[in-house]
Coordinates of C-alpha atoms in Angstrom, one line a residue:
M15 CA 7.2 -15.5 -12.2
V16 CA 3.6 -16.2 -12.6
G17 CA 2.4 -16.3 -9.2
D18 CA 5.2 -15.9 -7.6
L19 CA 5.5 -12.9 -4.8
L20 CA 6.6 -9.4 -5.3
T21 CA 9.2 -8.4 -3.4
R22 CA 9.1 -4.1 -3.1
D23 CA 12.0 -3.5 -5.6
D24 CA 9.7 -5.3 -7.5
I25 CA 6.5 -3.9 -6.3
I26 CA 7.9 0.0 -7.1
R27 CA 9.6 -1.4 -11.2
G28 CA 5.9 -2.6 -11.7
L29 CA 4.6 0.9 -10.8
R30 CA 8.1 2.5 -12.6
D31 CA 6.8 0.8 -16.1
L32 CA 2.8 1.3 -15.4
V33 CA 4.2 5.4 -15.8
A34 CA 5.8 4.7 -19.0
E35 CA 3.1 2.3 -19.9
A36 CA 0.4 5.6 -19.4
Q37 CA 2.4 7.7 -20.6
A38 CA 2.5 5.4 -24.6
T39 CA -0.9 4.7 -24.3
G40 CA -2.4 8.0 -23.1
A41 CA -3.6 5.9 -19.7
T42 CA -4.7 8.4 -17.5
G43 CA -5.6 8.1 -13.7
R44 CA -5.2 8.3 -10.1
I45 CA -3.6 4.7 -8.3
H46 CA -4.6 5.1 -4.1
L47 CA -2.3 2.7 -2.5
V48 CA -3.4 0.4 0.2
G49 CA -2.0 -3.4 2.1
G50 CA 0.9 -5.0 2.4
A51 CA 2.7 -2.4 -1.2
A52 CA 2.4 0.1 1.1
L53 CA 3.4 -1.1 3.8
A54 CA 6.8 -1.6 1.5
L55 CA 7.1 2.0 -0.4
R56 CA 6.8 3.5 2.5
Y57 CA 6.1 2.7 5.9
F58 CA 8.8 -0.8 7.0
E59 CA 10.6 -3.1 5.5
R60 CA 8.4 -6.8 5.4
R61 CA 7.6 -9.8 3.9
T62 CA 6.8 -9.9 0.2
T63 CA 2.9 -9.5 -1.4
S64 CA 1.3 -11.5 -4.0
D65 CA -0.4 -8.1 -5.2
V66 CA -1.0 -4.5 -5.0
D67 CA -4.0 -3.4 -3.7
A68 CA -5.2 -0.6 -4.8
S69 CA -8.3 1.8 -5.3
I70 CA -7.8 3.2 -8.7
A71 CA -10.4 5.6 -10.7
P72 CA -10.9 5.6 -14.4
E73 CA -10.3 1.4 -13.6
S74 CA -10.3 0.2 -17.4
E75 CA -7.2 1.7 -18.7
L76 CA -5.0 1.4 -15.8
L77 CA -5.2 -1.8 -15.0
E78 CA -4.9 -2.7 -18.8
A79 CA -1.7 -1.0 -19.1
A80 CA -0.7 -3.2 -15.7
R81 CA -1.5 -6.5 -17.6
T82 CA 0.9 -4.6 -20.4
V83 CA 3.0 -5.8 -17.1
A84 CA 2.6 -7.8 -16.0
A85 CA 3.0 -9.1 -19.1
R86 CA 6.8 -8.6 -19.9
N87 CA 7.2 -9.9 -16.6
R88 CA 5.4 -13.2 -16.6
W89 CA 3.5 -11.7 -13.8
D90 CA 0.5 -12.0 -12.6
P91 CA -2.6 -10.3 -15.3
D92 CA -3.6 -8.9 -11.7
W93 CA -0.8 -9.0 -9.5
L94 CA -2.3 -5.1 -9.6
N95 CA -5.9 -5.3 -8.5
T96 CA -9.2 -3.4 -6.9
N97 CA -10.4 -5.9 -5.2
A98 CA -9.4 -3.2 -1.3
T99 CA -11.1 -1.1 -2.2
M100 CA -14.5 -2.0 -0.7
F101 CA -12.7 -2.1 2.5
V102 CA -11.0 1.2 2.8
P103 CA -12.0 4.1 5.2
F104 CA -14.6 6.3 3.8
A105 CA -15.3 8.7 7.3
K106 CA -12.8 9.8 7.9
D107 CA -9.9 10.6 5.0
P108 CA -6.5 8.6 4.6
D109 CA -5.0 11.5 4.4
W110 CA -3.0 10.1 1.3
E111 CA 0.0 10.9 0.5
T112 CA 1.5 11.1 -3.3
L113 CA 5.3 9.2 -3.8
Y114 CA 4.5 10.6 -8.2
E115 CA 2.7 13.3 -10.1
D116 CA 2.5 14.1 -13.4
E117 CA 0.1 14.6 -16.6
R118 CA -1.5 11.6 -16.7
V119 CA -1.1 9.1 -13.5
V120 CA -0.8 10.0 -9.5
I121 CA -0.6 7.5 -7.7
R122 CA -1.0 8.1 -3.5
V123 CA -0.2 6.1 -1.4
A124 CA -2.6 5.7 2.1
S125 CA -1.3 7.0 5.9
A126 CA -0.1 4.5 8.4
E127 CA -3.2 5.5 10.3
A128 CA -5.3 4.7 7.8
L129 CA -3.8 1.4 7.0
L130 CA -3.7 0.7 11.2
A131 CA -7.7 0.7 11.1
M132 CA -7.6 -1.1 8.0
K133 CA -5.5 -3.5 9.2
L134 CA -7.3 -3.6 12.6
N135 CA -10.3 -4.3 11.0
A136 CA -8.9 -6.6 9.0
S137 CA -7.0 -8.6 12.3
R138 CA -6.4 -12.5 10.4
R139 CA -3.6 -13.8 12.5
G140 CA -0.3 -15.0 11.0
R141 CA -1.3 -12.1 8.1
D142 CA -1.5 -8.8 9.9
D143 CA 0.2 -9.3 13.5
D144 CA 4.0 -8.4 13.1
D145 CA 2.2 -4.8 10.6
I146 CA -0.3 -4.0 12.9
E147 CA 2.7 -3.9 15.7
R148 CA 4.8 -1.7 14.1
L149 CA 1.9 0.0 12.5
M150 CA 0.9 0.7 16.9
A151 CA 4.2 1.7 16.8
I152 CA 4.3 4.1 13.9
C153 CA 1.8 5.9 15.2
S154 CA 2.3 6.0 18.8
V155 CA -0.8 3.4 19.3
L156 CA 0.1 1.8 22.3
D157 CA -3.3 -0.3 23.9
I158 CA -5.8 -0.9 23.4
E159 CA -8.3 2.3 24.4
A160 CA -6.0 3.8 21.6
A161 CA -6.5 1.6 19.2
E162 CA -10.1 2.4 19.6
E163 CA -9.8 6.0 19.5
L164 CA -7.8 5.4 15.4
F165 CA -10.2 2.8 14.6
E166 CA -13.3 4.5 15.1
E167 CA -12.1 7.6 13.9
Y168 CA -11.9 5.8 10.8
F169 CA -14.9 3.0 10.9
P170 CA -17.6 5.1 12.8
G171 CA -20.3 3.0 14.1
E172 CA -17.8 0.1 14.7
V173 CA -15.8 -1.9 17.1
I174 CA -12.6 -3.6 16.2
P175 CA -13.4 -7.2 15.7
D176 CA -13.3 -9.9 18.5
R177 CA -10.5 -11.3 16.5
G178 CA -8.3 -8.6 16.6
Q179 CA -8.9 -7.9 20.2
R180 CA -7.0 -11.0 20.2
L181 CA -4.3 -10.1 18.4
L182 CA -3.7 -6.4 20.0
A183 CA -3.8 -8.5 23.4
D184 CA -1.4 -11.0 22.5
I185 CA 0.7 -7.9 20.5
L186 CA -0.3 -5.8 24.1
A187 CA 1.6 -8.9 26.6
A188 CA 4.7 -9.8 24.8
G189 CA 6.2 -5.6 25.4
E190 CA 4.7 -1.8 23.8
P191 CA 5.7 -2.1 20.1
E192 CA 8.8 -1.2 18.1
P193 CA 9.6 1.1 16.0
A194 CA 10.4 -0.4 12.8
P195 CA 13.4 1.4 10.2
I196 CA 12.3 3.5 8.0
P197 CA 12.8 2.7 4.0
P198 CA 14.0 5.1 1.9
R199 CA 11.2 7.2 -0.5
P200 CA 10.6 5.2 -3.8
D201 CA 11.6 6.5 -6.9
L202 CA 8.4 5.9 -8.3
R203 CA 9.8 7.7 -12.0
P204 CA 10.0 5.6 -15.2
N205 CA 13.1 4.8 -16.0
A206 CA 13.4 7.0 -18.9
E207 CA 12.6 9.6 -17.6
R208 CA 14.4 9.7 -15.0
G209 CA 17.0 8.3 -17.1
H210 CA 16.9 12.1 -18.7
Q211 CA 17.4 13.5 -15.3
L212 CA 21.0 12.3 -14.8
G213 CA 21.5 13.8 -18.2
L214 CA 21.6 10.4 -19.5
G215 CA 18.9 11.1 -23.2
H216 CA 19.4 13.0 -25.8

């Protein structure tokens, strides 16, 4: 599967395996999810993603565990990576929501508002259009002024790039964004832990 795209089910399975690997090896840390994987896990169904963007601390142990998971699944070694860390807003807390937590690993996802600000900052036509439109509906950001106000909260002193302004204008010209169905909250407990709770363990 090396080079293939990851579905929502792939991401959930990968994170479950990562938690299990951390428990087995003693790795510790926290994973803060952003980007397409965060959207697919928590906010709406979307196209597949090539990787899982996250801020990870400390990085070394969890990324090593992620490479082990990749080898088992024949995924790209950097299916979980920190390439987007520099784009995570710092002026305002992204209001991380905890999806999983044990004594070793914490997995959180950024709020829809923070993800919208990040998507507006990127504004890659053909890649971010649908995500921005759906996030606008979730966040009740229904005009350019509201988008600019939200963006300023997370990136003070900056403005939405010109390409983002054009993208917003095109989205709003098509009508008010419609909210998409919210997927079920992902269960990121590893298989053994879920099996024990169901009475399948010994």
